[in-house]
């Protein structure tokens, strides 16, 4: 299926957010947040949150600045 990941069309083979994170190699990253179609998905829901064709997924990582 095709999803939009951080505003880029991306092929995705899988079903849920955990599989997407594993596919991206970001499984070990701490402190990320994920929004799907402009709704933040709590981390405890990632294993059962099903993605669909055309979903808009935004992965947010903390940054430092000053």
PDB file of N, CA and C in Angstrom:
ATOM      1  N   UNK A   1       0.839  -1.174   0.000  1.00  0.00           N
ATOM      2  CA  UNK A   1       0.000   0.000   0.000  1.00  0.00           C
ATOM      3  C   UNK A   1       0.881   1.233   0.000  1.00  0.00           C
ATOM      4  N   UNK A   2       0.315   2.342  -0.363  1.00  0.00           N
ATOM      5  CA  UNK A   2       1.017   3.623  -0.343  1.00  0.00           C
ATOM      6  C   UNK A   2       0.455   4.469   0.794  1.00  0.00           C
ATOM      7  N   UNK A   3       1.368   5.018   1.602  1.00  0.00           N
ATOM      8  CA  UNK A   3       0.979   5.975   2.627  1.00  0.00           C
ATOM      9  C   UNK A   3       1.808   7.238   2.411  1.00  0.00           C
ATOM     10  N   UNK A   4       1.448   8.289   3.103  1.00  0.00           N
ATOM     11  CA  UNK A   4       2.227   9.515   3.083  1.00  0.00           C
ATOM     12  C   UNK A   4       2.957   9.595   4.413  1.00  0.00           C
ATOM     13  N   UNK A   5       4.284   9.533   4.361  1.00  0.00           N
ATOM     14  CA  UNK A   5       5.102   9.558   5.563  1.00  0.00           C
ATOM     15  C   UNK A   5       5.899  10.851   5.571  1.00  0.00           C
ATOM     16  N   UNK A   6       5.615  11.696   6.540  1.00  0.00           N
ATOM     17  CA  UNK A   6       6.271  13.005   6.623  1.00  0.00           C
ATOM     18  C   UNK A   6       6.222  13.726   5.277  1.00  0.00           C
ATOM     19  N   UNK A   7       5.041  13.719   4.674  1.00  0.00           N
ATOM     20  CA  UNK A   7       4.704  14.424   3.441  1.00  0.00           C
ATOM     21  C   UNK A   7       5.359  13.849   2.189  1.00  0.00           C
ATOM     22  N   UNK A   8       5.821  12.578   2.265  1.00  0.00           N
ATOM     23  CA  UNK A   8       6.371  11.912   1.089  1.00  0.00           C
ATOM     24  C   UNK A   8       5.613  10.613   0.866  1.00  0.00           C
ATOM     25  N   UNK A   9       5.198  10.385  -0.366  1.00  0.00           N
ATOM     26  CA  UNK A   9       4.510   9.129  -0.669  1.00  0.00           C
ATOM     27  C   UNK A   9       5.505   7.983  -0.496  1.00  0.00           C
ATOM     28  N   UNK A  10       5.099   6.978   0.278  1.00  0.00           N
ATOM     29  CA  UNK A  10       5.998   5.907   0.682  1.00  0.00           C
ATOM     30  C   UNK A  10       5.279   4.568   0.578  1.00  0.00           C
ATOM     31  N   UNK A  11       5.923   3.559  -0.041  1.00  0.00           N
ATOM     32  CA  UNK A  11       5.315   2.229  -0.029  1.00  0.00           C
ATOM     33  C   UNK A  11       5.451   1.614   1.364  1.00  0.00           C
ATOM     34  N   UNK A  12       4.436   0.891   1.779  1.00  0.00           N
ATOM     35  CA  UNK A  12       4.456   0.258   3.102  1.00  0.00           C
ATOM     36  C   UNK A  12       3.868  -1.137   2.984  1.00  0.00           C
ATOM     37  N   UNK A  13       4.652  -2.111   3.456  1.00  0.00           N
ATOM     38  CA  UNK A  13       4.189  -3.492   3.498  1.00  0.00           C
ATOM     39  C   UNK A  13       3.998  -3.826   4.967  1.00  0.00           C
ATOM     40  N   UNK A  14       2.780  -3.882   5.395  1.00  0.00           N
ATOM     41  CA  UNK A  14       2.467  -4.163   6.787  1.00  0.00           C
ATOM     42  C   UNK A  14       1.061  -3.713   7.090  1.00  0.00           C
ATOM     43  N   UNK A  15       0.739  -3.704   8.390  1.00  0.00           N
ATOM     44  CA  UNK A  15      -0.622  -3.364   8.776  1.00  0.00           C
ATOM     45  C   UNK A  15      -0.711  -2.279   9.831  1.00  0.00           C
ATOM     46  N   UNK A  16       0.244  -2.257  10.788  1.00  0.00           N
ATOM     47  CA  UNK A  16       0.070  -1.341  11.919  1.00  0.00           C
ATOM     48  C   UNK A  16       1.279  -0.443  12.113  1.00  0.00           C
ATOM     49  N   UNK A  17       1.161   0.489  13.055  1.00  0.00           N
ATOM     50  CA  UNK A  17       2.229   1.458  13.284  1.00  0.00           C
ATOM     51  C   UNK A  17       3.514   0.810  13.782  1.00  0.00           C
ATOM     52  N   UNK A  18       3.431  -0.218  14.610  1.00  0.00           N
ATOM     53  CA  UNK A  18       4.652  -0.904  15.060  1.00  0.00           C
ATOM     54  C   UNK A  18       5.420  -1.469  13.869  1.00  0.00           C
ATOM     55  N   UNK A  19       4.715  -2.047  12.910  1.00  0.00           N
ATOM     56  CA  UNK A  19       5.369  -2.596  11.730  1.00  0.00           C
ATOM     57  C   UNK A  19       6.016  -1.487  10.906  1.00  0.00           C
ATOM     58  N   UNK A  20       5.377  -0.332  10.833  1.00  0.00           N
ATOM     59  CA  UNK A  20       5.962   0.802  10.119  1.00  0.00           C
ATOM     60  C   UNK A  20       7.257   1.239  10.794  1.00  0.00           C
ATOM     61  N   UNK A  21       7.249   1.368  12.115  1.00  0.00           N
ATOM     62  CA  UNK A  21       8.450   1.775  12.845  1.00  0.00           C
ATOM     63  C   UNK A  21       9.559   0.745  12.642  1.00  0.00           C
ATOM     64  N   UNK A  22       9.218  -0.542  12.695  1.00  0.00           N
ATOM     65  CA  UNK A  22      10.214  -1.592  12.464  1.00  0.00           C
ATOM     66  C   UNK A  22      10.789  -1.494  11.056  1.00  0.00           C
ATOM     67  N   UNK A  23       9.924  -1.249  10.074  1.00  0.00           N
ATOM     68  CA  UNK A  23      10.361  -1.143   8.682  1.00  0.00           C
ATOM     69  C   UNK A  23      11.316   0.036   8.504  1.00  0.00           C
ATOM     70  N   UNK A  24      11.087   1.100   9.237  1.00  0.00           N
ATOM     71  CA  UNK A  24      11.938   2.287   9.127  1.00  0.00           C
ATOM     72  C   UNK A  24      13.217   2.167   9.936  1.00  0.00           C
ATOM     73  N   UNK A  25      13.301   1.126  10.774  1.00  0.00           N
ATOM     74  CA  UNK A  25      14.474   0.977  11.615  1.00  0.00           C
ATOM     75  C   UNK A  25      14.476   1.931  12.787  1.00  0.00           C
ATOM     76  N   UNK A  26      13.323   2.451  13.128  1.00  0.00           N
ATOM     77  CA  UNK A  26      13.228   3.427  14.206  1.00  0.00           C
ATOM     78  C   UNK A  26      12.701   2.802  15.490  1.00  0.00           C
ATOM     79  N   UNK A  27      12.678   1.457  15.558  1.00  0.00           N
ATOM     80  CA  UNK A  27      12.119   0.775  16.713  1.00  0.00           C
ATOM     81  C   UNK A  27      12.783   1.113  18.016  1.00  0.00           C
ATOM     82  N   UNK A  28      14.068   1.409  17.977  1.00  0.00           N
ATOM     83  CA  UNK A  28      14.789   1.691  19.221  1.00  0.00           C
ATOM     84  C   UNK A  28      14.721   3.166  19.610  1.00  0.00           C
ATOM     85  N   UNK A  29      14.171   4.001  18.764  1.00  0.00           N
ATOM     86  CA  UNK A  29      14.122   5.426  19.070  1.00  0.00           C
ATOM     87  C   UNK A  29      13.149   5.691  20.202  1.00  0.00           C
ATOM     88  N   UNK A  30      13.601   6.470  21.138  1.00  0.00           N
ATOM     89  CA  UNK A  30      12.736   6.840  22.255  1.00  0.00           C
ATOM     90  C   UNK A  30      12.248   8.268  22.049  1.00  0.00           C
ATOM     91  N   UNK A  31      11.093   8.523  22.572  1.00  0.00           N
ATOM     92  CA  UNK A  31      10.594   9.881  22.578  1.00  0.00           C
ATOM     93  C   UNK A  31       9.955  10.344  21.291  1.00  0.00           C
ATOM     94  N   UNK A  32       9.696   9.442  20.338  1.00  0.00           N
ATOM     95  CA  UNK A  32       9.016   9.884  19.126  1.00  0.00           C
ATOM     96  C   UNK A  32       7.510   9.907  19.367  1.00  0.00           C
ATOM     97  N   UNK A  33       6.842  10.702  18.600  1.00  0.00           N
ATOM     98  CA  UNK A  33       5.381  10.750  18.609  1.00  0.00           C
ATOM     99  C   UNK A  33       4.924  10.520  17.176  1.00  0.00           C
ATOM    100  N   UNK A  34       3.743   9.939  17.037  1.00  0.00           N
ATOM    101  CA  UNK A  34       3.200   9.664  15.701  1.00  0.00           C
ATOM    102  C   UNK A  34       1.774  10.211  15.626  1.00  0.00           C
ATOM    103  N   UNK A  35       1.518  10.914  14.525  1.00  0.00           N
ATOM    104  CA  UNK A  35       0.169  11.367  14.223  1.00  0.00           C
ATOM    105  C   UNK A  35      -0.254  10.730  12.902  1.00  0.00           C
ATOM    106  N   UNK A  36      -1.491  10.284  12.835  1.00  0.00           N
ATOM    107  CA  UNK A  36      -2.052   9.727  11.608  1.00  0.00           C
ATOM    108  C   UNK A  36      -3.284  10.557  11.268  1.00  0.00           C
ATOM    109  N   UNK A  37      -3.261  11.123  10.077  1.00  0.00           N
ATOM    110  CA  UNK A  37      -4.365  11.973   9.622  1.00  0.00           C
ATOM    111  C   UNK A  37      -4.682  13.060  10.647  1.00  0.00           C
ATOM    112  N   UNK A  38      -3.630  13.709  11.131  1.00  0.00           N
ATOM    113  CA  UNK A  38      -3.702  14.847  12.058  1.00  0.00           C
ATOM    114  C   UNK A  38      -4.188  14.494  13.462  1.00  0.00           C
ATOM    115  N   UNK A  39      -4.184  13.219  13.821  1.00  0.00           N
ATOM    116  CA  UNK A  39      -4.561  12.779  15.167  1.00  0.00           C
ATOM    117  C   UNK A  39      -3.386  12.043  15.794  1.00  0.00           C
ATOM    118  N   UNK A  40      -2.932  12.500  16.968  1.00  0.00           N
ATOM    119  CA  UNK A  40      -1.837  11.823  17.660  1.00  0.00           C
ATOM    120  C   UNK A  40      -2.320  10.454  18.129  1.00  0.00           C
ATOM    121  N   UNK A  41      -1.490   9.432  17.878  1.00  0.00           N
ATOM    122  CA  UNK A  41      -1.818   8.067  18.290  1.00  0.00           C
ATOM    123  C   UNK A  41      -0.946   7.729  19.499  1.00  0.00           C
ATOM    124  N   UNK A  42      -1.554   7.462  20.658  1.00  0.00           N
ATOM    125  CA  UNK A  42      -0.761   7.108  21.841  1.00  0.00           C
ATOM    126  C   UNK A  42       0.085   5.863  21.587  1.00  0.00           C
ATOM    127  N   UNK A  43       1.288   5.841  22.144  1.00  0.00           N
ATOM    128  CA  UNK A  43       2.240   4.758  21.895  1.00  0.00           C
ATOM    129  C   UNK A  43       1.656   3.384  22.221  1.00  0.00           C
ATOM    130  N   UNK A  44       0.844   3.295  23.263  1.00  0.00           N
ATOM    131  CA  UNK A  44       0.279   1.995  23.630  1.00  0.00           C
ATOM    132  C   UNK A  44      -0.710   1.467  22.588  1.00  0.00           C
ATOM    133  N   UNK A  45      -1.161   2.328  21.671  1.00  0.00           N
ATOM    134  CA  UNK A  45      -2.077   1.897  20.612  1.00  0.00           C
ATOM    135  C   UNK A  45      -1.361   1.506  19.317  1.00  0.00           C
ATOM    136  N   UNK A  46      -0.046   1.768  19.211  1.00  0.00           N
ATOM    137  CA  UNK A  46       0.678   1.490  17.973  1.00  0.00           C
ATOM    138  C   UNK A  46       0.543   0.044  17.502  1.00  0.00           C
ATOM    139  N   UNK A  47       0.630  -0.963  18.390  1.00  0.00           N
ATOM    140  CA  UNK A  47       0.559  -2.352  17.897  1.00  0.00           C
ATOM    141  C   UNK A  47      -0.781  -2.704  17.246  1.00  0.00           C
ATOM    142  N   UNK A  48      -1.848  -2.027  17.621  1.00  0.00           N
ATOM    143  CA  UNK A  48      -3.154  -2.386  17.062  1.00  0.00           C
ATOM    144  C   UNK A  48      -3.760  -1.294  16.165  1.00  0.00           C
ATOM    145  N   UNK A  49      -3.012  -0.197  15.956  1.00  0.00           N
ATOM    146  CA  UNK A  49      -3.509   0.867  15.082  1.00  0.00           C
ATOM    147  C   UNK A  49      -3.237   0.494  13.631  1.00  0.00           C
ATOM    148  N   UNK A  50      -4.299   0.186  12.910  1.00  0.00           N
ATOM    149  CA  UNK A  50      -4.204  -0.269  11.524  1.00  0.00           C
ATOM    150  C   UNK A  50      -4.075   0.923  10.571  1.00  0.00           C
ATOM    151  N   UNK A  51      -3.102   0.829   9.678  1.00  0.00           N
ATOM    152  CA  UNK A  51      -2.930   1.850   8.647  1.00  0.00           C
ATOM    153  C   UNK A  51      -3.728   1.469   7.413  1.00  0.00           C
ATOM    154  N   UNK A  52      -4.138   2.464   6.656  1.00  0.00           N
ATOM    155  CA  UNK A  52      -4.914   2.248   5.436  1.00  0.00           C
ATOM    156  C   UNK A  52      -4.265   3.003   4.282  1.00  0.00           C
ATOM    157  N   UNK A  53      -4.582   2.579   3.077  1.00  0.00           N
ATOM    158  CA  UNK A  53      -4.087   3.224   1.864  1.00  0.00           C
ATOM    159  C   UNK A  53      -4.303   4.736   1.941  1.00  0.00           C
ATOM    160  N   UNK A  54      -3.244   5.489   1.686  1.00  0.00           N
ATOM    161  CA  UNK A  54      -3.350   6.939   1.632  1.00  0.00           C
ATOM    162  C   UNK A  54      -3.266   7.659   2.966  1.00  0.00           C
ATOM    163  N   UNK A  55      -3.112   6.920   4.070  1.00  0.00           N
ATOM    164  CA  UNK A  55      -3.000   7.587   5.373  1.00  0.00           C
ATOM    165  C   UNK A  55      -1.827   8.557   5.384  1.00  0.00           C
ATOM    166  N   UNK A  56      -2.014   9.651   6.094  1.00  0.00           N
ATOM    167  CA  UNK A  56      -0.976  10.662   6.268  1.00  0.00           C
ATOM    168  C   UNK A  56      -0.350  10.425   7.641  1.00  0.00           C
ATOM    169  N   UNK A  57       0.911   9.980   7.658  1.00  0.00           N
ATOM    170  CA  UNK A  57       1.606   9.648   8.895  1.00  0.00           C
ATOM    171  C   UNK A  57       2.712  10.671   9.106  1.00  0.00           C
ATOM    172  N   UNK A  58       2.746  11.219  10.316  1.00  0.00           N
ATOM    173  CA  UNK A  58       3.785  12.191  10.670  1.00  0.00           C
ATOM    174  C   UNK A  58       4.517  11.644  11.883  1.00  0.00           C
ATOM    175  N   UNK A  59       5.833  11.450  11.749  1.00  0.00           N
ATOM    176  CA  UNK A  59       6.666  11.026  12.864  1.00  0.00           C
ATOM    177  C   UNK A  59       7.414  12.244  13.364  1.00  0.00           C
ATOM    178  N   UNK A  60       7.238  12.519  14.644  1.00  0.00           N
ATOM    179  CA  UNK A  60       7.807  13.705  15.259  1.00  0.00           C
ATOM    180  C   UNK A  60       8.899  13.276  16.223  1.00  0.00           C
ATOM    181  N   UNK A  61      10.096  13.808  16.030  1.00  0.00           N
ATOM    182  CA  UNK A  61      11.217  13.513  16.917  1.00  0.00           C
ATOM    183  C   UNK A  61      11.583  14.782  17.683  1.00  0.00           C
ATOM    184  N   UNK A  62      11.943  14.634  18.959  1.00  0.00           N
ATOM    185  CA  UNK A  62      12.336  15.810  19.731  1.00  0.00           C
ATOM    186  C   UNK A  62      13.658  16.374  19.206  1.00  0.00           C
ATOM    187  N   UNK A  63      13.791  17.678  19.307  1.00  0.00           N
ATOM    188  CA  UNK A  63      15.043  18.337  18.919  1.00  0.00           C
ATOM    189  C   UNK A  63      15.453  19.279  20.020  1.00  0.00           C
ATOM    190  N   UNK A  64      16.728  19.563  20.046  1.00  0.00           N
ATOM    191  CA  UNK A  64      17.227  20.534  21.024  1.00  0.00           C
ATOM    192  C   UNK A  64      17.481  21.838  20.301  1.00  0.00           C
ATOM    193  N   UNK A  65      17.321  22.879  21.009  1.00  0.00           N
ATOM    194  CA  UNK A  65      17.570  24.181  20.412  1.00  0.00           C
ATOM    195  C   UNK A  65      17.654  25.231  21.489  1.00  0.00           C
ATOM    196  N   UNK A  66      17.852  26.400  21.068  1.00  0.00           N
ATOM    197  CA  UNK A  66      17.951  27.454  22.079  1.00  0.00           C
ATOM    198  C   UNK A  66      17.697  28.787  21.513  1.00  0.00           C
TER     199      UNK A  66
END
